[in-house]
Coordinates of N, CA, C and O in Angstrom, one line a residue:
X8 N -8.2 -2.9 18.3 CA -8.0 -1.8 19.3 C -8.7 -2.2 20.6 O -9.9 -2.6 20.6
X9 N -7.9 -2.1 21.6 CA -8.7 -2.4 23.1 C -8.7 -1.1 23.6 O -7.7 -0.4 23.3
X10 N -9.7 -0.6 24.6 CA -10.4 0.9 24.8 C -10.3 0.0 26.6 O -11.0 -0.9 27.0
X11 N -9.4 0.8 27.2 CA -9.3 0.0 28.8 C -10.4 1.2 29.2 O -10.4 2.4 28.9
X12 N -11.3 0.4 30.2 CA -12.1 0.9 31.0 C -13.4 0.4 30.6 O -13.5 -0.1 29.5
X13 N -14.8 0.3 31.6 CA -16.4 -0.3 30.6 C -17.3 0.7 30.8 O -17.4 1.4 31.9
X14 N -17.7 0.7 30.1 CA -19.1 1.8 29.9 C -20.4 1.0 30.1 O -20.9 0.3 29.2
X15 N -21.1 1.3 31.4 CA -22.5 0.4 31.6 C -24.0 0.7 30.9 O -25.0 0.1 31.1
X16 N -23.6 1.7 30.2 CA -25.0 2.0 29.7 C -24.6 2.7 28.4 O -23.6 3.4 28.5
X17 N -25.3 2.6 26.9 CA -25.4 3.1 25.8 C -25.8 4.1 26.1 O -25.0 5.1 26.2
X18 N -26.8 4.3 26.5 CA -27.4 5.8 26.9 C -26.3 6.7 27.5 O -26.6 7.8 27.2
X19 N -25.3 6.7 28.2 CA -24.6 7.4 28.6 C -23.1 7.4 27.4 O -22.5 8.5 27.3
X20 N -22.9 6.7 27.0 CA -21.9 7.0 25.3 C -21.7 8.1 25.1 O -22.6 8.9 25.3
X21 N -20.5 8.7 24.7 CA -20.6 9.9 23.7 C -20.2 9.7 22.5 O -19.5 8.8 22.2
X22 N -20.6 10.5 21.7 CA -20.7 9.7 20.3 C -18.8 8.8 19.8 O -18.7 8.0 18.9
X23 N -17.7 9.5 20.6 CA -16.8 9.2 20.7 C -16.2 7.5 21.3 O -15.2 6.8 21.1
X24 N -17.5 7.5 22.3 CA -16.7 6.2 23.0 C -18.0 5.0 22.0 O -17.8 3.8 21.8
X25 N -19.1 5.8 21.5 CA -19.9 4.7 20.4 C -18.7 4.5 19.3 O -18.9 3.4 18.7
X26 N -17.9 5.0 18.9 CA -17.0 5.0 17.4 C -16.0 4.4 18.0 O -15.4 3.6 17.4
X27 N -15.7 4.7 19.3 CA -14.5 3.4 20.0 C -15.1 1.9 19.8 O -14.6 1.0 19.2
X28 N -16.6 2.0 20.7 CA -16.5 0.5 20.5 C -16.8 -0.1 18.8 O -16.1 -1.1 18.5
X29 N -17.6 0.5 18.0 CA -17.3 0.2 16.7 C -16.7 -0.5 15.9 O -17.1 -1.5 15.2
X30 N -15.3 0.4 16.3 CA -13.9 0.1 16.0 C -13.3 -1.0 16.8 O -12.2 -1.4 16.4
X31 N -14.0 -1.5 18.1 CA -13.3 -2.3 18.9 C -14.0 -3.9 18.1 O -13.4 -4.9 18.2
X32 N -15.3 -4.0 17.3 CA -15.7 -4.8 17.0 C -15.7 -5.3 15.2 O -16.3 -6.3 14.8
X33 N -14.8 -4.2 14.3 CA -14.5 -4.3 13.8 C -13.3 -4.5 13.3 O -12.5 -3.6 13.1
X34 N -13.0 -6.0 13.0 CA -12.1 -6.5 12.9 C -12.4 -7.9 11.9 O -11.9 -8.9 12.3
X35 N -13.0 -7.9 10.9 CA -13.2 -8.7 10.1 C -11.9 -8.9 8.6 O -11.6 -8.1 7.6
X36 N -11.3 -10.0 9.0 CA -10.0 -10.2 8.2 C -8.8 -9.9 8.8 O -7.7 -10.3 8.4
X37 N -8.9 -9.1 9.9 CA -7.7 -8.6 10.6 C -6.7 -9.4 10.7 O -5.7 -8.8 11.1
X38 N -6.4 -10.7 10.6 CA -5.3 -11.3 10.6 C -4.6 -11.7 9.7 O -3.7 -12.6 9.7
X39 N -5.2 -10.9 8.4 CA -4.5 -10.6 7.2 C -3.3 -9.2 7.1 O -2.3 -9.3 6.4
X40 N -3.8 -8.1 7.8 CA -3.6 -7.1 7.8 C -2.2 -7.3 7.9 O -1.8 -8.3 8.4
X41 N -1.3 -5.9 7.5 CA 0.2 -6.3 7.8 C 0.1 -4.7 8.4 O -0.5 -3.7 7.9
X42 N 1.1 -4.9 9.6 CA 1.1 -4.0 10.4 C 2.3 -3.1 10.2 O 3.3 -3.7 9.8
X43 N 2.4 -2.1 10.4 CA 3.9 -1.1 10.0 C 4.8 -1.7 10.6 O 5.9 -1.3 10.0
X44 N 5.2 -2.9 11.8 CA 6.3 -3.1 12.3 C 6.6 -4.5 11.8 O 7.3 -5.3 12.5
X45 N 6.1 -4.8 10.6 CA 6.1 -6.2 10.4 C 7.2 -6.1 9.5 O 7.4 -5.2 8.7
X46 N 8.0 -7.5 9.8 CA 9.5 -7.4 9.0 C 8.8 -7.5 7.0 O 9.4 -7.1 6.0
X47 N 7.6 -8.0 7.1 CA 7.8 -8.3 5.6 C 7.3 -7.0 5.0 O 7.6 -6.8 3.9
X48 N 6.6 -6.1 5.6 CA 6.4 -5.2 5.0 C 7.7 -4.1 4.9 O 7.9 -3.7 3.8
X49 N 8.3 -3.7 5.7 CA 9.2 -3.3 5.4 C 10.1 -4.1 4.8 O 11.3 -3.8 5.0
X50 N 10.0 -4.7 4.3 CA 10.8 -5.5 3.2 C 10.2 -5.1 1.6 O 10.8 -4.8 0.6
X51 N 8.7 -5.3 1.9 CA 8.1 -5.1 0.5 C 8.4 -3.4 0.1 O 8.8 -3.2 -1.0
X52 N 8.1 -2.4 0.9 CA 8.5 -1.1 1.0 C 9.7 -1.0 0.2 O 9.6 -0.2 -0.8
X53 N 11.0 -1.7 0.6 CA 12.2 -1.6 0.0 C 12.0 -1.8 -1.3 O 12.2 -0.9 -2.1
X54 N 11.7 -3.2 -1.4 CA 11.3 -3.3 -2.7 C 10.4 -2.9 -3.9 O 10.3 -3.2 -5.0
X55 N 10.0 -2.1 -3.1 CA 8.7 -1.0 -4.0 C 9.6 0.3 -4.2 O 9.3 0.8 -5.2
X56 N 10.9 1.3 -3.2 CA 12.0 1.9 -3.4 C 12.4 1.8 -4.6 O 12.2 2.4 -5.7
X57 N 13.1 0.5 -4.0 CA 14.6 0.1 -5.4 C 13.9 0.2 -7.0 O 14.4 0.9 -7.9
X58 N 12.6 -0.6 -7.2 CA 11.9 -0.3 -8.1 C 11.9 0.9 -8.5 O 12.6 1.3 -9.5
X59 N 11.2 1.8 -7.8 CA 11.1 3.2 -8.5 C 12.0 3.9 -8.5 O 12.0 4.9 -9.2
X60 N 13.3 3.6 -7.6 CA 14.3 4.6 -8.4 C 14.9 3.8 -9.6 O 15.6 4.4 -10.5
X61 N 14.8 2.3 -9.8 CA 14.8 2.0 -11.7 C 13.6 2.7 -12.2 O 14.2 3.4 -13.0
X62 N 12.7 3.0 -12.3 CA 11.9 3.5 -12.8 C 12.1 4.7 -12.6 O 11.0 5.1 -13.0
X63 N 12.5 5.5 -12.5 CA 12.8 6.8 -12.5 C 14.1 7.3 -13.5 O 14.3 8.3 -14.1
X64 N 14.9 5.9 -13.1 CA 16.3 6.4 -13.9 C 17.0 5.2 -15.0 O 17.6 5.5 -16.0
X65 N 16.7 3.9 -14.7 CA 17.6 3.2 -16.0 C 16.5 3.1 -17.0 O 16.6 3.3 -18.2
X66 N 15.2 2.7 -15.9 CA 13.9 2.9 -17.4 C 13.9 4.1 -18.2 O 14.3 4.0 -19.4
X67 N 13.6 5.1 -17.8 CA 14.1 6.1 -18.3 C 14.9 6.2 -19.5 O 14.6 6.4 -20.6
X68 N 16.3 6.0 -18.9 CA 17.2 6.0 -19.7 C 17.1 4.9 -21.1 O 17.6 5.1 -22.2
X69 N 16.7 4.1 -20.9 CA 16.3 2.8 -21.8 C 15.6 3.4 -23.3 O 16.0 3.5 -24.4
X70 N 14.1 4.0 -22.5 CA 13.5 4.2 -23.3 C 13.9 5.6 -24.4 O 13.5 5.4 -25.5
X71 N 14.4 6.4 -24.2 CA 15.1 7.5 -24.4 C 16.3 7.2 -25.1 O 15.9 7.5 -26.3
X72 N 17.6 6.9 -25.4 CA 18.3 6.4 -25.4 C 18.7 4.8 -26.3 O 19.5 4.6 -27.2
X73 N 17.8 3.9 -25.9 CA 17.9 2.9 -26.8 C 16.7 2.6 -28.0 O 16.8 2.2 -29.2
X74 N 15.5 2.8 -27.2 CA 14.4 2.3 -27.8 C 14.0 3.5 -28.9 O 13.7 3.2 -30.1
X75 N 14.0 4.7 -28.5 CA 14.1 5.9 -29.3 C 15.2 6.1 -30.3 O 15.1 7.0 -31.1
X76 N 16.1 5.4 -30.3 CA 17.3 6.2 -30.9 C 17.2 6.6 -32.4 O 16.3 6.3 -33.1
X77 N 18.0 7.1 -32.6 CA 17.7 7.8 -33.7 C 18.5 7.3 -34.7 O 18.8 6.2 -34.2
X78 N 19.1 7.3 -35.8 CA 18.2 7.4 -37.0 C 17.1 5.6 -36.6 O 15.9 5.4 -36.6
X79 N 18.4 4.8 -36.2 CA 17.7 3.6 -35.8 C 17.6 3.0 -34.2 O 18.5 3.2 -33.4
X80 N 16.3 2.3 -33.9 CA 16.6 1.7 -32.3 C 17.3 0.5 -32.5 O 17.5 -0.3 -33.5
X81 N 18.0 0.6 -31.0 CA 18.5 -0.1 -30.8 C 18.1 -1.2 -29.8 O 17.4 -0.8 -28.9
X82 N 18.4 -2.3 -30.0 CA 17.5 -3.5 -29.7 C 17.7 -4.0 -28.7 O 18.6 -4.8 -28.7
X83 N 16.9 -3.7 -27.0 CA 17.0 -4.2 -26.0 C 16.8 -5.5 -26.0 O 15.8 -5.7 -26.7
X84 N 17.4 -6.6 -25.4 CA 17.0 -7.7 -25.1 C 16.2 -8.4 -24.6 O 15.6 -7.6 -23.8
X85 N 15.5 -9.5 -24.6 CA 14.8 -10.0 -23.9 C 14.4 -10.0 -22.3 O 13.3 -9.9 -21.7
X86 N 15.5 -10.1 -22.0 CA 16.1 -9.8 -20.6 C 15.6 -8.6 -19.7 O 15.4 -8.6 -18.4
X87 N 15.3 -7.4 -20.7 CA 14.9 -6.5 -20.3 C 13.3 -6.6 -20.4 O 12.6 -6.1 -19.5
X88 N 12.9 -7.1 -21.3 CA 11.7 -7.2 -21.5 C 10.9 -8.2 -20.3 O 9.7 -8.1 -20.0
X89 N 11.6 -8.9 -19.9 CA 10.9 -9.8 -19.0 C 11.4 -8.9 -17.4 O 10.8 -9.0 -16.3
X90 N 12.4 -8.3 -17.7 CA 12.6 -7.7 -16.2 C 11.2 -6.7 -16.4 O 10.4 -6.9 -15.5
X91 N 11.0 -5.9 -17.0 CA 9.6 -4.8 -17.1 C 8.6 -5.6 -16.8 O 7.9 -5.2 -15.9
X92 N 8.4 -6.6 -17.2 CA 6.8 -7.3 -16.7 C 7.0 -8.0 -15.7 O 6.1 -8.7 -15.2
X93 N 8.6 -7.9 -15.2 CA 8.2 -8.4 -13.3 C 8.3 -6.8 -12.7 O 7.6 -6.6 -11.6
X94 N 8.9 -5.8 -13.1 CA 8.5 -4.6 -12.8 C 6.9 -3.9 -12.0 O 6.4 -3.5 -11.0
X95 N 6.2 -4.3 -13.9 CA 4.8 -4.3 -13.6 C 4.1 -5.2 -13.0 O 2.9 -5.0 -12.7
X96 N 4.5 -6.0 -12.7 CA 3.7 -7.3 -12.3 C 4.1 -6.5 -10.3 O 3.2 -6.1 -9.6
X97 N 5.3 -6.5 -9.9 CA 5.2 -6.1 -8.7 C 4.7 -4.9 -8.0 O 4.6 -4.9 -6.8
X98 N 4.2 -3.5 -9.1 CA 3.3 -2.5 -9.2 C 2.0 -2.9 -9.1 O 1.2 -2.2 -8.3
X99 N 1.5 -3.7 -9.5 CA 0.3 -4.3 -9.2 C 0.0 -4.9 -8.6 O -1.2 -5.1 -8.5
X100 N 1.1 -5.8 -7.6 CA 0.9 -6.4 -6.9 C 0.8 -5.5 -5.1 O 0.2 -5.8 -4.1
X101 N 1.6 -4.3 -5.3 CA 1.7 -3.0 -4.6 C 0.4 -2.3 -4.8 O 0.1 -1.6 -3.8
X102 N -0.3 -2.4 -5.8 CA -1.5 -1.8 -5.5 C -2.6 -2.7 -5.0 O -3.5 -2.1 -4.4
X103 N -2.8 -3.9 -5.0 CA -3.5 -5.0 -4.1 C -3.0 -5.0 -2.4 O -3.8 -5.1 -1.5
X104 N -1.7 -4.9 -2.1 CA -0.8 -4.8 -1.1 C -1.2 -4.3 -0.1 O -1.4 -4.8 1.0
X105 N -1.6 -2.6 -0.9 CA -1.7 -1.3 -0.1 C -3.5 -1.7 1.0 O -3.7 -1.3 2.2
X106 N -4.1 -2.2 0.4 CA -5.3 -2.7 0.9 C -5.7 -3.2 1.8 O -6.7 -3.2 2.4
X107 N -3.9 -4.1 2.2 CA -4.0 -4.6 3.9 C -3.0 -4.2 4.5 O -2.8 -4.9 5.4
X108 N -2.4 -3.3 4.4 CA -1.2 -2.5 5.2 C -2.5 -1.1 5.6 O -3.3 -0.3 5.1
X109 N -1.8 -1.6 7.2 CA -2.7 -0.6 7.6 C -1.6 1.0 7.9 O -0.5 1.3 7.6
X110 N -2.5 1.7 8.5 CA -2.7 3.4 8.2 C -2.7 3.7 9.1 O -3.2 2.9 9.9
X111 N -2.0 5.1 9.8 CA -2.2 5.9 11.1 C -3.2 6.7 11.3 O -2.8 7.8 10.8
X112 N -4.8 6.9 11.8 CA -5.9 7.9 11.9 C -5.0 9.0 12.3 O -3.9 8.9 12.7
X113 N -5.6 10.1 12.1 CA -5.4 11.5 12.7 C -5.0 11.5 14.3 O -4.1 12.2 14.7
X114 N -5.5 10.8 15.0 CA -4.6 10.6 16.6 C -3.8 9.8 16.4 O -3.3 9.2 17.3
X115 N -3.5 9.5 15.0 CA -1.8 8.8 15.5 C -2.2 6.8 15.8 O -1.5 5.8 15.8
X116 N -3.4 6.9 15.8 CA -3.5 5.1 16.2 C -3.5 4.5 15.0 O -4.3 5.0 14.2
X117 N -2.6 3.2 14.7 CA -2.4 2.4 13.7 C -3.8 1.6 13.7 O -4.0 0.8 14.6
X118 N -4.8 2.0 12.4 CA -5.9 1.1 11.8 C -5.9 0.0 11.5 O -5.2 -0.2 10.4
X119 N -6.5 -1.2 12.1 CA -6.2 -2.6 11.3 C -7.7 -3.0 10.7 O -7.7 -4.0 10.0
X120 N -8.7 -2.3 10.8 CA -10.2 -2.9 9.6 C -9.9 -2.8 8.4 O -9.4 -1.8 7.9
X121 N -10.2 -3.7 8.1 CA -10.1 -3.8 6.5 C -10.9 -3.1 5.5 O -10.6 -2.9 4.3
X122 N -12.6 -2.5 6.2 CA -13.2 -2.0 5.5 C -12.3 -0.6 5.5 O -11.9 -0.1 4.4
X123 N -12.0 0.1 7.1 CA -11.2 1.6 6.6 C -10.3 1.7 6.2 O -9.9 2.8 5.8
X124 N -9.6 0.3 6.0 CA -8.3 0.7 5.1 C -8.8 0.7 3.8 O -8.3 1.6 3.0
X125 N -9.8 -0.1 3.3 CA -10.3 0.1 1.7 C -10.8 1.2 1.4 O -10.7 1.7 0.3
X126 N -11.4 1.8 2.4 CA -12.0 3.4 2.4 C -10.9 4.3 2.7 O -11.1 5.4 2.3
X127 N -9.9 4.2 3.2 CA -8.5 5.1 3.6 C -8.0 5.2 2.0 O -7.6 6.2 1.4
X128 N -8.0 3.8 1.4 CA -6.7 4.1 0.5 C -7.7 4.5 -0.8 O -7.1 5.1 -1.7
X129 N -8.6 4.3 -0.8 CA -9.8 4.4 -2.4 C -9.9 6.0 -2.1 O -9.9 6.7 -3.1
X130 N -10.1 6.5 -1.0 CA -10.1 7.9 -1.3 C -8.9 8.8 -1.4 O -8.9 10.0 -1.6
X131 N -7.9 8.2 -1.1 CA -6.2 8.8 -1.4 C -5.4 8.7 -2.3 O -5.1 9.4 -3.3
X132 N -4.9 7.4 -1.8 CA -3.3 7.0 -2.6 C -4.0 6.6 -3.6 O -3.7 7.4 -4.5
X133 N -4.9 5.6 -4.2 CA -5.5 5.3 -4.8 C -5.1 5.8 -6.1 O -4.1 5.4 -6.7
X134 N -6.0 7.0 -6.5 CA -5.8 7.4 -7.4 C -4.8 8.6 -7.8 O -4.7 8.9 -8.9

């Protein structure tokens, strides 16, 4: 974040333009960070979608339906089995993800430190 204009004296700060510069000097890893307009993130976004509406509805249906059935189950393929552990494997890779996609503060300014996005997302989405 760049804060146009300079302030010549600490003593004169308000605690507002101290949490500006702060934030102007916190930027450790920042060129990790994936930014809201970045093509790959909106890509992974999609990809984290289409997931969950399989997970919402053919998993679903799988489990209910084939793996339950009644009197006997019926036997999903391997195919499916290896699609669920790239399922889970991209859920978890979505929650490591979330760590460097940054966040909009309360005024609307897109966050790139890495410590407040670890503190943004551990006290939210997280859990």
């Amino acid at each position: 974040f760049i804060r146009s204009g300079s302030i010549s004296s600490k003593a004169t700060m308000s605690s507002q333009d101290q949490w500006w510069e702060s934030r102007d000097r916190d930027h450790c890893c920042s060129a990790w960070v994936m930014y809201e307009a970045s093509w790959v993130r909106g890509f992974w976004n999609l990809i984290v979608g289409v997931l969950l509406v399989y997970t919402g509805t053919i998993f679903l249906f799988r489990i209910c339906f084939l793996d339950f059935h009644i009197p006997t189950p019926i036997e999903s393929g391997s195919g499916w089995q290896l699609f669920d552990e790239i399922v889970n494997a991209a859920f978890w890779l979505d929650t490591v993800a979330n760590f460097v996609f940054t966040y909009r503060d309360k005024s609307g300014l897109e966050v790139d430190s890495m410590q407040l996005i670890a503190k943004h997302y551990l006290k939210g989405y997280f859990w």
